[in-house]
mmCIF file of C-alpha atoms in Angstrom:
data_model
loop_
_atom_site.group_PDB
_atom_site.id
_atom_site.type_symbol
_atom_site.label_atom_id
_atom_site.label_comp_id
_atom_site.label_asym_id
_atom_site.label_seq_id
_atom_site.Cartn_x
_atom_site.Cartn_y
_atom_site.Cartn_z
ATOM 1 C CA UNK A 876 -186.924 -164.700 -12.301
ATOM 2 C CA UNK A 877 -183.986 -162.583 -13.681
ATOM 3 C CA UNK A 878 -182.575 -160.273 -11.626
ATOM 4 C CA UNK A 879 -182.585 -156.512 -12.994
ATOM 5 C CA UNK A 880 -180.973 -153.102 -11.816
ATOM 6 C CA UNK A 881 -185.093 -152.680 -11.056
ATOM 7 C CA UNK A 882 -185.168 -155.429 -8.815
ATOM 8 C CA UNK A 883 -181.706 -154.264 -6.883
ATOM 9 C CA UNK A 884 -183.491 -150.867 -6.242
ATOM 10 C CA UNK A 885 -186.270 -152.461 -5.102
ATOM 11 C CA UNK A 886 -184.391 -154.206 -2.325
ATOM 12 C CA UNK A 887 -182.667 -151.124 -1.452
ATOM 13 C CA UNK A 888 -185.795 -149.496 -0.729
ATOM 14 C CA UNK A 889 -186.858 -152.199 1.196
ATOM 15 C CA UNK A 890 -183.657 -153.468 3.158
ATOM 16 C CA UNK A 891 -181.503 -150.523 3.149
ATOM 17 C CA UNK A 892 -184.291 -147.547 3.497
ATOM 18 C CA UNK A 893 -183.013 -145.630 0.559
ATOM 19 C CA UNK A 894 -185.919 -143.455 -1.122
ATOM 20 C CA UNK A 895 -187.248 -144.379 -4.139
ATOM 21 C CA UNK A 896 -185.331 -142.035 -6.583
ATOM 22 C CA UNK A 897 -181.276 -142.811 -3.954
ATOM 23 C CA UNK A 898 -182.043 -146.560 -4.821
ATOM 24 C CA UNK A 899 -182.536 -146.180 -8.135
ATOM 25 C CA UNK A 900 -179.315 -144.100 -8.667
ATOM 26 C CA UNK A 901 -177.397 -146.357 -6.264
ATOM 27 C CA UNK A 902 -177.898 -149.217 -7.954
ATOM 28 C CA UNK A 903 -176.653 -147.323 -11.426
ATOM 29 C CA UNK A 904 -173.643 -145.494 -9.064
ATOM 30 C CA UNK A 905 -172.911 -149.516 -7.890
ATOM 31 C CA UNK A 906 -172.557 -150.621 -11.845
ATOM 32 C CA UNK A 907 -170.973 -147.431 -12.869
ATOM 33 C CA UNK A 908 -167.906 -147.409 -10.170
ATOM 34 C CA UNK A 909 -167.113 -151.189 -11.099
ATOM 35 C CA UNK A 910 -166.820 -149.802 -14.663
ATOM 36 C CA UNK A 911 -164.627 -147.032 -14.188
ATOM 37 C CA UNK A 912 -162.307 -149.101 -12.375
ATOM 38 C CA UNK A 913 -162.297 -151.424 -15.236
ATOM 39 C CA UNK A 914 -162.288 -148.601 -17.710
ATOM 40 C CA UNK A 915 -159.015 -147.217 -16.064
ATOM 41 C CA UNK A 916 -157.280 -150.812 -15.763
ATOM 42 C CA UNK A 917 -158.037 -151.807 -12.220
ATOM 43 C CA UNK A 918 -159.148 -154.936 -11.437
ATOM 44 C CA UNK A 919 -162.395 -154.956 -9.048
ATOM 45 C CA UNK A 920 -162.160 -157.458 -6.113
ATOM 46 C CA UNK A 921 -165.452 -157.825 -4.310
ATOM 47 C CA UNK A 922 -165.031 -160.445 -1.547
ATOM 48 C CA UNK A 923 -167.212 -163.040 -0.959
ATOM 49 C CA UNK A 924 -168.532 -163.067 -4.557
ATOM 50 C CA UNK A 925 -165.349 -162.465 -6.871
ATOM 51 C CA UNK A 926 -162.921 -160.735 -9.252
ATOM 52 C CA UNK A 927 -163.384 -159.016 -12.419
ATOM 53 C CA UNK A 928 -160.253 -158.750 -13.794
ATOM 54 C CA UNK A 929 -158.560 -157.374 -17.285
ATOM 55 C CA UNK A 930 -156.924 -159.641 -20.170
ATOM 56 C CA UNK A 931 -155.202 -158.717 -23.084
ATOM 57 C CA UNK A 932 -155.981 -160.385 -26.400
ATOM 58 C CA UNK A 933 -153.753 -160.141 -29.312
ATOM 59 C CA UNK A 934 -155.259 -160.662 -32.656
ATOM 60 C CA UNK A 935 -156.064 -163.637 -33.886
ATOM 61 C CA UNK A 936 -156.959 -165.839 -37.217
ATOM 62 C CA UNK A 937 -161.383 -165.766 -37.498
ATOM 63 C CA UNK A 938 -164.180 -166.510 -39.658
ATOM 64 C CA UNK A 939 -167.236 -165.409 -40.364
ATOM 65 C CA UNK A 940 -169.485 -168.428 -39.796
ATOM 66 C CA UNK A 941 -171.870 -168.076 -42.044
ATOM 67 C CA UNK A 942 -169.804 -167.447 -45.374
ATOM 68 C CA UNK A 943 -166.791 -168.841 -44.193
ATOM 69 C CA UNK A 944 -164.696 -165.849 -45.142
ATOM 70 C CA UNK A 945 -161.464 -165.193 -43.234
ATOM 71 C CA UNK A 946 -160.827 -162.376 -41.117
ATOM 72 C CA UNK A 947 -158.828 -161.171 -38.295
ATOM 73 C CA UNK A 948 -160.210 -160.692 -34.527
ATOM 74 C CA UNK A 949 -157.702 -157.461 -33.839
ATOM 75 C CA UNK A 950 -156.058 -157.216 -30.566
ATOM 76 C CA UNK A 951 -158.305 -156.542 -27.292
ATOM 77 C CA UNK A 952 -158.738 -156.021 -23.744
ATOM 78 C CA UNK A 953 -161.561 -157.861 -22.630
ATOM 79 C CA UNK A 954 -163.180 -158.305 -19.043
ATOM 80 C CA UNK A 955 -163.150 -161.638 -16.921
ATOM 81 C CA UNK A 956 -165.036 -162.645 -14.168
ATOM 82 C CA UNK A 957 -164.166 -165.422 -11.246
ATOM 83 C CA UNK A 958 -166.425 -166.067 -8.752
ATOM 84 C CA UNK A 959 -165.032 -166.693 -5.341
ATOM 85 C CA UNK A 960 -164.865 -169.942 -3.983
ATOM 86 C CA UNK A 961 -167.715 -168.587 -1.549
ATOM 87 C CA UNK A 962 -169.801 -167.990 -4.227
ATOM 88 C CA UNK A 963 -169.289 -171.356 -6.300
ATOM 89 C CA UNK A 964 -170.078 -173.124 -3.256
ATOM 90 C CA UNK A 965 -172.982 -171.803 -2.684
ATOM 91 C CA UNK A 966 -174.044 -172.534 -6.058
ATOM 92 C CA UNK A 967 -172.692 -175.930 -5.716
ATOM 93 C CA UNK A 968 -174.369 -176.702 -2.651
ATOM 94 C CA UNK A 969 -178.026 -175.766 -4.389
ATOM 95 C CA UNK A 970 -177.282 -177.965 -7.144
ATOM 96 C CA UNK A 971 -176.507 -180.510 -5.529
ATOM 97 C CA UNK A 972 -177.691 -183.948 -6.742
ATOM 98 C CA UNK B 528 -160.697 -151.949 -6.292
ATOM 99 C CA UNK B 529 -161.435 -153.507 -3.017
ATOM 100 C CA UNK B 530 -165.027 -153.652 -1.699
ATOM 101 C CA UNK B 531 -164.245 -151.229 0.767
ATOM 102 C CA UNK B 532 -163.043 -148.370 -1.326
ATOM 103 C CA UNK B 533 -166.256 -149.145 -3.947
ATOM 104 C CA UNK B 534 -168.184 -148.331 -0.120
ATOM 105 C CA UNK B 535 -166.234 -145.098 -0.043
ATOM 106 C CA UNK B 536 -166.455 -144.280 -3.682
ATOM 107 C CA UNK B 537 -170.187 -144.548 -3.425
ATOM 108 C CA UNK B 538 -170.195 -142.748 -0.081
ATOM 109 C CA UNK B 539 -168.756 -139.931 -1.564
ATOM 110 C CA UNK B 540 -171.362 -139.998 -4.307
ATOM 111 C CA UNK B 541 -174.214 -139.782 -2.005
ATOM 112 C CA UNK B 542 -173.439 -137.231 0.141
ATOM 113 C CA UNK B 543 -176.563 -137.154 2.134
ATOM 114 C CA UNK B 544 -176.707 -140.606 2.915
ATOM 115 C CA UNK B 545 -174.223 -142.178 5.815
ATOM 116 C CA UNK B 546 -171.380 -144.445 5.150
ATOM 117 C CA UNK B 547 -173.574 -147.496 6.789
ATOM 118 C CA UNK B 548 -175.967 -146.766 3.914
ATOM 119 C CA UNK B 549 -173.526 -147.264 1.139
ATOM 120 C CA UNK B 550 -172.042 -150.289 3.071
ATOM 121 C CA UNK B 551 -175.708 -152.186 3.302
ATOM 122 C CA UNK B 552 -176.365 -151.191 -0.339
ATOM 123 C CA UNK B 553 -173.306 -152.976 -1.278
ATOM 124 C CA UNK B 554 -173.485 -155.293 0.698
ATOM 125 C CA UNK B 555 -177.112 -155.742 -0.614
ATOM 126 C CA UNK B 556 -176.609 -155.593 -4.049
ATOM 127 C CA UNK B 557 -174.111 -158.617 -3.617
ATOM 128 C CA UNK B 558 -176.045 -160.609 -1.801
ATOM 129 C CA UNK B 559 -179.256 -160.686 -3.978
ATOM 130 C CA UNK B 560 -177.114 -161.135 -6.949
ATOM 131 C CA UNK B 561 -175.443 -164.515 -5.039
ATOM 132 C CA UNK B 562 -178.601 -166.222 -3.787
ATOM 133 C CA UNK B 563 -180.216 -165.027 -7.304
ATOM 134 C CA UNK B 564 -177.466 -167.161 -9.365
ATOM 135 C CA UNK B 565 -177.709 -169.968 -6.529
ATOM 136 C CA UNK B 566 -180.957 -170.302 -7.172
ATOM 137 C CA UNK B 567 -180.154 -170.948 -10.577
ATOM 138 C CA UNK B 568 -181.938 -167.917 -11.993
ATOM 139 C CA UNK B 569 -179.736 -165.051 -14.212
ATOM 140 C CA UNK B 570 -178.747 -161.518 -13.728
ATOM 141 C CA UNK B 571 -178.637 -159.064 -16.351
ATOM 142 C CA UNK B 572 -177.572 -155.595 -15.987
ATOM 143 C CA UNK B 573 -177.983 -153.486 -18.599
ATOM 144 C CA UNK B 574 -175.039 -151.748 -20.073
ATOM 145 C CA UNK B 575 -172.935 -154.317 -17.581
ATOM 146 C CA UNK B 576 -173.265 -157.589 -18.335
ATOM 147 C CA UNK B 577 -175.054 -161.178 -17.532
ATOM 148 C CA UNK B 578 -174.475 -164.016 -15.154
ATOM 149 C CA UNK B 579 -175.669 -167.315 -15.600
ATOM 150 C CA UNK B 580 -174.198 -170.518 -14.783
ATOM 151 C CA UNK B 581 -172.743 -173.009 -17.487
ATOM 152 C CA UNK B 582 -173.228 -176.569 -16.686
ATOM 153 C CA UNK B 583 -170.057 -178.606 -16.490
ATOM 154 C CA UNK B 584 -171.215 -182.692 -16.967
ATOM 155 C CA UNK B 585 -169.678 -185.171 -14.640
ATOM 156 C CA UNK B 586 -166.076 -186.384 -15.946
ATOM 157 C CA UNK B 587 -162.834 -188.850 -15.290
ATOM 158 C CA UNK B 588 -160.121 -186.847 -13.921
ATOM 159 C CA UNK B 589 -156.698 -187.698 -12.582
ATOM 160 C CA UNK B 590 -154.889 -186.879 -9.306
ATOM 161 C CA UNK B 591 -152.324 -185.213 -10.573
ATOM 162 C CA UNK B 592 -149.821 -186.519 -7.868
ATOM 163 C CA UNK B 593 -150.820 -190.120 -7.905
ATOM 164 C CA UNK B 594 -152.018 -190.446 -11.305
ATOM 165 C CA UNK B 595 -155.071 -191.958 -10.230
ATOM 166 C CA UNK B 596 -158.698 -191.961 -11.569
ATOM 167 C CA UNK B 597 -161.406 -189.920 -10.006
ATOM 168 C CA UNK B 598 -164.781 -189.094 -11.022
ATOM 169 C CA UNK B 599 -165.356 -185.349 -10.930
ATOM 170 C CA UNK B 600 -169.034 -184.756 -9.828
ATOM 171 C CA UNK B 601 -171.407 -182.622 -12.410
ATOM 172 C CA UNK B 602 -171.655 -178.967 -11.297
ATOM 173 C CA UNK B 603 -172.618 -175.378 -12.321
ATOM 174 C CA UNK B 604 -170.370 -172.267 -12.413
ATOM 175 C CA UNK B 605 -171.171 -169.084 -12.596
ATOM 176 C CA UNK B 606 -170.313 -167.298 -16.139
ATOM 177 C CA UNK B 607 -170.446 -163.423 -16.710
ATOM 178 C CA UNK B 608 -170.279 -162.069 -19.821
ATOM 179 C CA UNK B 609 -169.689 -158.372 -20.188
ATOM 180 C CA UNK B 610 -172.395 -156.052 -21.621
ATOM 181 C CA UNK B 611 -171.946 -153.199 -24.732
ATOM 182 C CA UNK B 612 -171.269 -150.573 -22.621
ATOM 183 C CA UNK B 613 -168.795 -152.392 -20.670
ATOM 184 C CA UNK B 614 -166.823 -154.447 -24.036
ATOM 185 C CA UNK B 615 -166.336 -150.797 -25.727
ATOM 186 C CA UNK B 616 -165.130 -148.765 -23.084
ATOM 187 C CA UNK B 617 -162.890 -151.751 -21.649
ATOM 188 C CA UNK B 618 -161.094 -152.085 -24.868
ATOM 189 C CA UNK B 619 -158.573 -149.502 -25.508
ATOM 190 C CA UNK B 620 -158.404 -150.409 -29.559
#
């Protein structure tokens, strides 16, 4: 099933022995630090399951698909994630053929 | 950011909770989100982003070095793709 912020409170509740109402806001304090960090430029390393880091786009030529019209995607900073080599193979390993 | 200062940022947050809570949280949080997208299943935080992994199909590569032909394996990698929230207040434009 998909995991939600509900799901992560839940297993603070249960693992950690946070109450209730502390999971619930950990799990939004959790999302919200990585944010700020990003907001403010930092990269976020979390070891053992990866980086989110920052890229700059510059603009570049689009389209819009459906009437084929052309216009420009303007210049961005966008968010990237890479998942440690921990993480990939573990995924790796349950995939496995 | 490093692990360890998110542990002390949330710390400081929760005030009546001990450092050894916010370290088991994190520590916590990571892990379920891990064997979740092992397991092949997503993650979607609202106002965050997604996970889910992209499948990459078995292929011909080359050793670099010798130039040689080797079969590169099928596999899945984890993908995230930032949410709203995230996207807007990322971008500076």
């Amino acid at each position: 099933m998909t995991l939600t912020k509900a799901e992560l409170a839940d297993l603070l509740y249960e693992q950690v022995g946070l109450n209730k109402r502390e999971a619930k806001d950990m799990v939004e304090a959790f999302f919200e630090e990585v944010r700020t960090a990003l907001e403010a430029g930092d990269s976020v390393k979390l070891s053992g399951f990866g980086n989110f880091e920052l890229r700059q786009k510059s603009e570049r030529p689009g389209r819009n698909p459906k009437t084929g019209e052309e216009i420009p995607i303007t210049a961005r900073r966008v968010v990237t994630f890479h998942a440690s080599q921990k993480l990939k193979s573990k995924v790796d390993a349950n995939f496995a053929t | 950011m490093t692990k360890s200062e998110l542990i002390t940022l949330l710390a400081e947050r929760f005030p009546q909770l001990v450092m050894k809570d916010a370290e088991l949280s994190v520590k916590a949080i990571l892990d379920a989100m891990s064997d979740n997208l092992a397991t092949g299943e997503r993650i979607e935080i609202r106002g965050f982003g997604s996970f889910s992994l992209n499948y990459r199909p078995p292929r011909l590569g080359r050793n670099p070095k010798t130039g040689s032909k080797v079969e590169v394996p099928e596999k899945h990698v984890p993908h995230f793709k930032a949410g709203k929230e995230l996207r807007e207040r990322v971008d500076l434009s």
